[in-house]
Amino acid sequence: MKAKHLQIRIEQCLALAKASNCPRRKFGALLLDPGRNVILMDGYNGGPRGGGELCGGATCLRDQLHVESGTRMEIGCHHAEMNVICNAAASGVATRGAWIIVTGEPCILCAKLIHHAGIARVIVVDGGYAGENGVGYLEDHGIEVEKAAGPRDPRLGAG
């Protein structure tokens, strides 16, 4: 995939993240066919399919309970990576050999899903949300991880 096309897909992924209704953080994910340069499926973090309340309603339950990032994964939104892989499965879209763009480093559970789905490359929008993640897991299991320029994590302050 040409660099200019990848940059456009990154911008689309960042725009998709804005669809999230999570009051804490907004993440997006795009599943790509790199050979044809087409989007296979998209996803963002949020509540369950069909609507319904998020874990804490208008406020983030993870924030209310002071849950450290990367821990207690049973609390919180469905992650963007989880949603894109489940959307692909529900629609009969093959994930083997695909690439995924994510607007933050995948957590360990999402990394395991990415690996098991046969996704070949993960493009992490660099400067996105940092924290406990599954990048090491992905690399240990032969999945290419590439960082691409993006906005800075606001929690890291100016610099």
PDB file of C-alpha atoms in Angstrom:
ATOM      1  CA  MET A   1       0.000   0.000   0.000  1.00  0.00           C
ATOM      2  CA  LYS A   2       1.351   3.394  -0.943  1.00  0.00           C
ATOM      3  CA  ALA A   3       2.253   5.796   1.862  1.00  0.00           C
ATOM      4  CA  LYS A   4      -0.290   8.397   0.704  1.00  0.00           C
ATOM      5  CA  HIS A   5      -3.090   5.796   0.746  1.00  0.00           C
ATOM      6  CA  LEU A   6      -2.093   4.614   4.201  1.00  0.00           C
ATOM      7  CA  GLN A   7      -2.152   8.218   5.455  1.00  0.00           C
ATOM      8  CA  ILE A   8      -5.687   8.652   4.099  1.00  0.00           C
ATOM      9  CA  ARG A   9      -6.795   5.442   5.863  1.00  0.00           C
ATOM     10  CA  ILE A  10      -5.244   6.709   9.116  1.00  0.00           C
ATOM     11  CA  GLU A  11      -7.185   9.953   8.788  1.00  0.00           C
ATOM     12  CA  GLN A  12     -10.373   7.941   8.164  1.00  0.00           C
ATOM     13  CA  CYS A  13      -9.685   5.858  11.273  1.00  0.00           C
ATOM     14  CA  LEU A  14      -9.183   8.986  13.377  1.00  0.00           C
ATOM     15  CA  ALA A  15     -12.470  10.390  12.050  1.00  0.00           C
ATOM     16  CA  LEU A  16     -14.245   7.093  12.795  1.00  0.00           C
ATOM     17  CA  ALA A  17     -13.090   7.247  16.428  1.00  0.00           C
ATOM     18  CA  LYS A  18     -15.257  10.361  16.832  1.00  0.00           C
ATOM     19  CA  ALA A  19     -18.353   8.134  16.464  1.00  0.00           C
ATOM     20  CA  SER A  20     -17.612   6.545  19.835  1.00  0.00           C
ATOM     21  CA  ASN A  21     -20.016   7.403  22.630  1.00  0.00           C
ATOM     22  CA  CYS A  22     -17.503   6.536  25.345  1.00  0.00           C
ATOM     23  CA  PRO A  23     -17.163   9.491  27.736  1.00  0.00           C
ATOM     24  CA  ARG A  24     -13.554   8.566  28.603  1.00  0.00           C
ATOM     25  CA  ARG A  25     -11.690   7.954  25.338  1.00  0.00           C
ATOM     26  CA  LYS A  26     -12.559   7.505  21.701  1.00  0.00           C
ATOM     27  CA  PHE A  27     -10.854   4.769  19.666  1.00  0.00           C
ATOM     28  CA  GLY A  28     -11.305   3.655  16.060  1.00  0.00           C
ATOM     29  CA  ALA A  29     -10.188   0.616  14.083  1.00  0.00           C
ATOM     30  CA  LEU A  30     -10.185  -0.124  10.361  1.00  0.00           C
ATOM     31  CA  LEU A  31      -9.649  -3.554   8.847  1.00  0.00           C
ATOM     32  CA  LEU A  32      -7.936  -3.242   5.454  1.00  0.00           C
ATOM     33  CA  ASP A  33      -7.199  -5.405   2.449  1.00  0.00           C
ATOM     34  CA  PRO A  34      -3.691  -4.076   1.720  1.00  0.00           C
ATOM     35  CA  GLY A  35      -3.520  -5.551  -1.771  1.00  0.00           C
ATOM     36  CA  ARG A  36      -6.672  -3.849  -3.014  1.00  0.00           C
ATOM     37  CA  ASN A  37      -6.391  -0.803  -0.706  1.00  0.00           C
ATOM     38  CA  VAL A  38      -9.971  -1.161   0.491  1.00  0.00           C
ATOM     39  CA  ILE A  39     -11.611  -1.001   3.906  1.00  0.00           C
ATOM     40  CA  LEU A  40     -13.077  -4.387   4.799  1.00  0.00           C
ATOM     41  CA  MET A  41     -14.752  -3.373   8.069  1.00  0.00           C
ATOM     42  CA  ASP A  42     -14.686  -0.648  10.684  1.00  0.00           C
ATOM     43  CA  GLY A  43     -15.303  -0.361  14.390  1.00  0.00           C
ATOM     44  CA  TYR A  44     -15.009   1.960  17.347  1.00  0.00           C
ATOM     45  CA  ASN A  45     -15.248   1.581  21.101  1.00  0.00           C
ATOM     46  CA  GLY A  46     -18.601   1.872  22.771  1.00  0.00           C
ATOM     47  CA  GLY A  47     -21.621   0.125  24.164  1.00  0.00           C
ATOM     48  CA  PRO A  48     -23.244  -3.100  23.043  1.00  0.00           C
ATOM     49  CA  ARG A  49     -24.682  -3.547  19.553  1.00  0.00           C
ATOM     50  CA  GLY A  50     -28.170  -2.156  19.246  1.00  0.00           C
ATOM     51  CA  GLY A  51     -27.661   0.602  21.784  1.00  0.00           C
ATOM     52  CA  GLY A  52     -28.125   0.464  25.491  1.00  0.00           C
ATOM     53  CA  GLU A  53     -26.241   2.038  28.319  1.00  0.00           C
ATOM     54  CA  LEU A  54     -22.503   1.971  28.540  1.00  0.00           C
ATOM     55  CA  CYS A  55     -21.018   0.550  31.709  1.00  0.00           C
ATOM     56  CA  GLY A  56     -21.438   3.788  33.667  1.00  0.00           C
ATOM     57  CA  GLY A  57     -23.962   5.701  31.572  1.00  0.00           C
ATOM     58  CA  ALA A  58     -22.880   9.285  30.942  1.00  0.00           C
ATOM     59  CA  THR A  59     -19.730   8.882  33.056  1.00  0.00           C
ATOM     60  CA  CYS A  60     -17.007   6.285  32.761  1.00  0.00           C
ATOM     61  CA  LEU A  61     -17.256   3.505  35.331  1.00  0.00           C
ATOM     62  CA  ARG A  62     -13.496   2.895  34.974  1.00  0.00           C
ATOM     63  CA  ASP A  63     -12.877   6.508  36.022  1.00  0.00           C
ATOM     64  CA  GLN A  64     -15.408   6.331  38.869  1.00  0.00           C
ATOM     65  CA  LEU A  65     -13.761   3.183  40.252  1.00  0.00           C
ATOM     66  CA  HIS A  66     -10.207   4.469  39.599  1.00  0.00           C
ATOM     67  CA  VAL A  67      -9.390   1.409  37.478  1.00  0.00           C
ATOM     68  CA  GLU A  68      -5.816   1.569  36.209  1.00  0.00           C
ATOM     69  CA  SER A  69      -5.411   1.449  32.423  1.00  0.00           C
ATOM     70  CA  GLY A  70      -4.763  -2.066  31.162  1.00  0.00           C
ATOM     71  CA  THR A  71      -6.417  -3.771  34.142  1.00  0.00           C
ATOM     72  CA  ARG A  72      -9.910  -5.073  34.964  1.00  0.00           C
ATOM     73  CA  MET A  73     -10.870  -5.480  31.309  1.00  0.00           C
ATOM     74  CA  GLU A  74     -14.349  -6.694  32.252  1.00  0.00           C
ATOM     75  CA  ILE A  75     -15.227  -3.094  33.112  1.00  0.00           C
ATOM     76  CA  GLY A  76     -15.738  -0.645  30.285  1.00  0.00           C
ATOM     77  CA  CYS A  77     -16.645  -0.309  26.636  1.00  0.00           C
ATOM     78  CA  HIS A  78     -16.284  -2.885  23.921  1.00  0.00           C
ATOM     79  CA  HIS A  79     -12.928  -2.050  22.347  1.00  0.00           C
ATOM     80  CA  ALA A  80     -12.633  -0.840  18.753  1.00  0.00           C
ATOM     81  CA  GLU A  81     -10.483  -3.841  17.766  1.00  0.00           C
ATOM     82  CA  MET A  82     -13.004  -6.251  19.307  1.00  0.00           C
ATOM     83  CA  ASN A  83     -15.813  -4.534  17.450  1.00  0.00           C
ATOM     84  CA  VAL A  84     -14.088  -4.559  14.060  1.00  0.00           C
ATOM     85  CA  ILE A  85     -13.210  -8.264  14.343  1.00  0.00           C
ATOM     86  CA  CYS A  86     -16.724  -9.181  15.543  1.00  0.00           C
ATOM     87  CA  ASN A  87     -18.300  -7.023  12.814  1.00  0.00           C
ATOM     88  CA  ALA A  88     -16.185  -8.868  10.247  1.00  0.00           C
ATOM     89  CA  ALA A  89     -17.194 -12.261  11.658  1.00  0.00           C
ATOM     90  CA  ALA A  90     -20.896 -11.319  11.722  1.00  0.00           C
ATOM     91  CA  SER A  91     -20.682 -10.181   8.090  1.00  0.00           C
ATOM     92  CA  GLY A  92     -18.614 -13.092   6.767  1.00  0.00           C
ATOM     93  CA  VAL A  93     -15.578 -10.907   6.025  1.00  0.00           C
ATOM     94  CA  ALA A  94     -12.271 -12.770   6.116  1.00  0.00           C
ATOM     95  CA  THR A  95      -9.604 -11.317   8.408  1.00  0.00           C
ATOM     96  CA  ARG A  96      -6.670 -13.600   7.504  1.00  0.00           C
ATOM     97  CA  GLY A  97      -3.852 -11.565   5.995  1.00  0.00           C
ATOM     98  CA  ALA A  98      -5.642  -8.261   6.547  1.00  0.00           C
ATOM     99  CA  TRP A  99      -4.146  -5.179   8.178  1.00  0.00           C
ATOM    100  CA  ILE A 100      -5.737  -3.292  11.038  1.00  0.00           C
ATOM    101  CA  ILE A 101      -5.260   0.381  11.864  1.00  0.00           C
ATOM    102  CA  VAL A 102      -5.943   1.301  15.488  1.00  0.00           C
ATOM    103  CA  THR A 103      -5.905   4.719  17.137  1.00  0.00           C
ATOM    104  CA  GLY A 104      -4.151   3.420  20.246  1.00  0.00           C
ATOM    105  CA  GLU A 105      -2.061   0.459  21.278  1.00  0.00           C
ATOM    106  CA  PRO A 106      -4.198  -2.696  21.571  1.00  0.00           C
ATOM    107  CA  CYS A 107      -4.713  -4.150  25.034  1.00  0.00           C
ATOM    108  CA  ILE A 108      -3.571  -7.724  25.596  1.00  0.00           C
ATOM    109  CA  LEU A 109      -7.078  -9.132  25.012  1.00  0.00           C
ATOM    110  CA  CYS A 110      -7.409  -7.294  21.699  1.00  0.00           C
ATOM    111  CA  ALA A 111      -3.890  -8.408  20.749  1.00  0.00           C
ATOM    112  CA  LYS A 112      -4.932 -12.025  21.292  1.00  0.00           C
ATOM    113  CA  LEU A 113      -8.036 -11.513  19.127  1.00  0.00           C
ATOM    114  CA  ILE A 114      -5.948  -9.875  16.388  1.00  0.00           C
ATOM    115  CA  HIS A 115      -3.500 -12.784  16.450  1.00  0.00           C
ATOM    116  CA  HIS A 116      -6.198 -15.455  16.435  1.00  0.00           C
ATOM    117  CA  ALA A 117      -8.059 -13.685  13.588  1.00  0.00           C
ATOM    118  CA  GLY A 118      -4.968 -14.043  11.386  1.00  0.00           C
ATOM    119  CA  ILE A 119      -4.424 -10.327  10.927  1.00  0.00           C
ATOM    120  CA  ALA A 120      -0.945  -9.825   9.483  1.00  0.00           C
ATOM    121  CA  ARG A 121      -0.091  -6.225  10.356  1.00  0.00           C
ATOM    122  CA  VAL A 122      -1.170  -3.747  13.021  1.00  0.00           C
ATOM    123  CA  ILE A 123      -0.685  -0.059  12.353  1.00  0.00           C
ATOM    124  CA  VAL A 124      -0.817   1.901  15.595  1.00  0.00           C
ATOM    125  CA  VAL A 125      -1.432   5.614  15.313  1.00  0.00           C
ATOM    126  CA  ASP A 126       1.642   6.757  17.236  1.00  0.00           C
ATOM    127  CA  GLY A 127       0.970   9.335  19.887  1.00  0.00           C
ATOM    128  CA  GLY A 128      -2.443   7.812  20.516  1.00  0.00           C
ATOM    129  CA  TYR A 129      -3.369   6.526  23.931  1.00  0.00           C
ATOM    130  CA  ALA A 130      -0.539   4.733  25.649  1.00  0.00           C
ATOM    131  CA  GLY A 131      -0.575   2.355  28.584  1.00  0.00           C
ATOM    132  CA  GLU A 132      -0.519  -1.364  29.266  1.00  0.00           C
ATOM    133  CA  ASN A 133      -0.805  -2.999  25.891  1.00  0.00           C
ATOM    134  CA  GLY A 134      -0.384  -6.094  23.806  1.00  0.00           C
ATOM    135  CA  VAL A 135       2.231  -4.878  21.310  1.00  0.00           C
ATOM    136  CA  GLY A 136       4.832  -7.247  22.758  1.00  0.00           C
ATOM    137  CA  TYR A 137       2.388 -10.148  22.432  1.00  0.00           C
ATOM    138  CA  LEU A 138       1.753  -9.283  18.781  1.00  0.00           C
ATOM    139  CA  GLU A 139       5.464  -9.057  17.973  1.00  0.00           C
ATOM    140  CA  ASP A 140       6.175 -12.308  19.853  1.00  0.00           C
ATOM    141  CA  HIS A 141       3.600 -14.026  17.644  1.00  0.00           C
ATOM    142  CA  GLY A 142       4.970 -12.802  14.320  1.00  0.00           C
ATOM    143  CA  ILE A 143       2.550  -9.973  13.669  1.00  0.00           C
ATOM    144  CA  GLU A 144       4.117  -6.862  12.184  1.00  0.00           C
ATOM    145  CA  VAL A 145       3.508  -3.743  14.267  1.00  0.00           C
ATOM    146  CA  GLU A 146       4.070  -0.372  12.652  1.00  0.00           C
ATOM    147  CA  LYS A 147       3.719   3.028  14.261  1.00  0.00           C
ATOM    148  CA  ALA A 148       2.319   5.850  12.174  1.00  0.00           C
ATOM    149  CA  ALA A 149       2.228   9.550  12.977  1.00  0.00           C
ATOM    150  CA  GLY A 150      -0.833  10.806  14.780  1.00  0.00           C
ATOM    151  CA  PRO A 151      -2.036  13.085  17.563  1.00  0.00           C
ATOM    152  CA  ARG A 152      -0.300  13.067  20.934  1.00  0.00           C
ATOM    153  CA  ASP A 153      -1.910  11.364  23.961  1.00  0.00           C
ATOM    154  CA  PRO A 154      -3.338  14.337  25.909  1.00  0.00           C
ATOM    155  CA  ARG A 155      -2.520  12.623  29.229  1.00  0.00           C
ATOM    156  CA  LEU A 156       1.198  12.963  28.464  1.00  0.00           C
ATOM    157  CA  GLY A 157       1.052  16.776  28.544  1.00  0.00           C
ATOM    158  CA  ALA A 158       2.795  19.221  26.240  1.00  0.00           C
ATOM    159  CA  GLY A 159       6.183  18.347  24.940  1.00  0.00           C
TER     160      GLY A 159
END
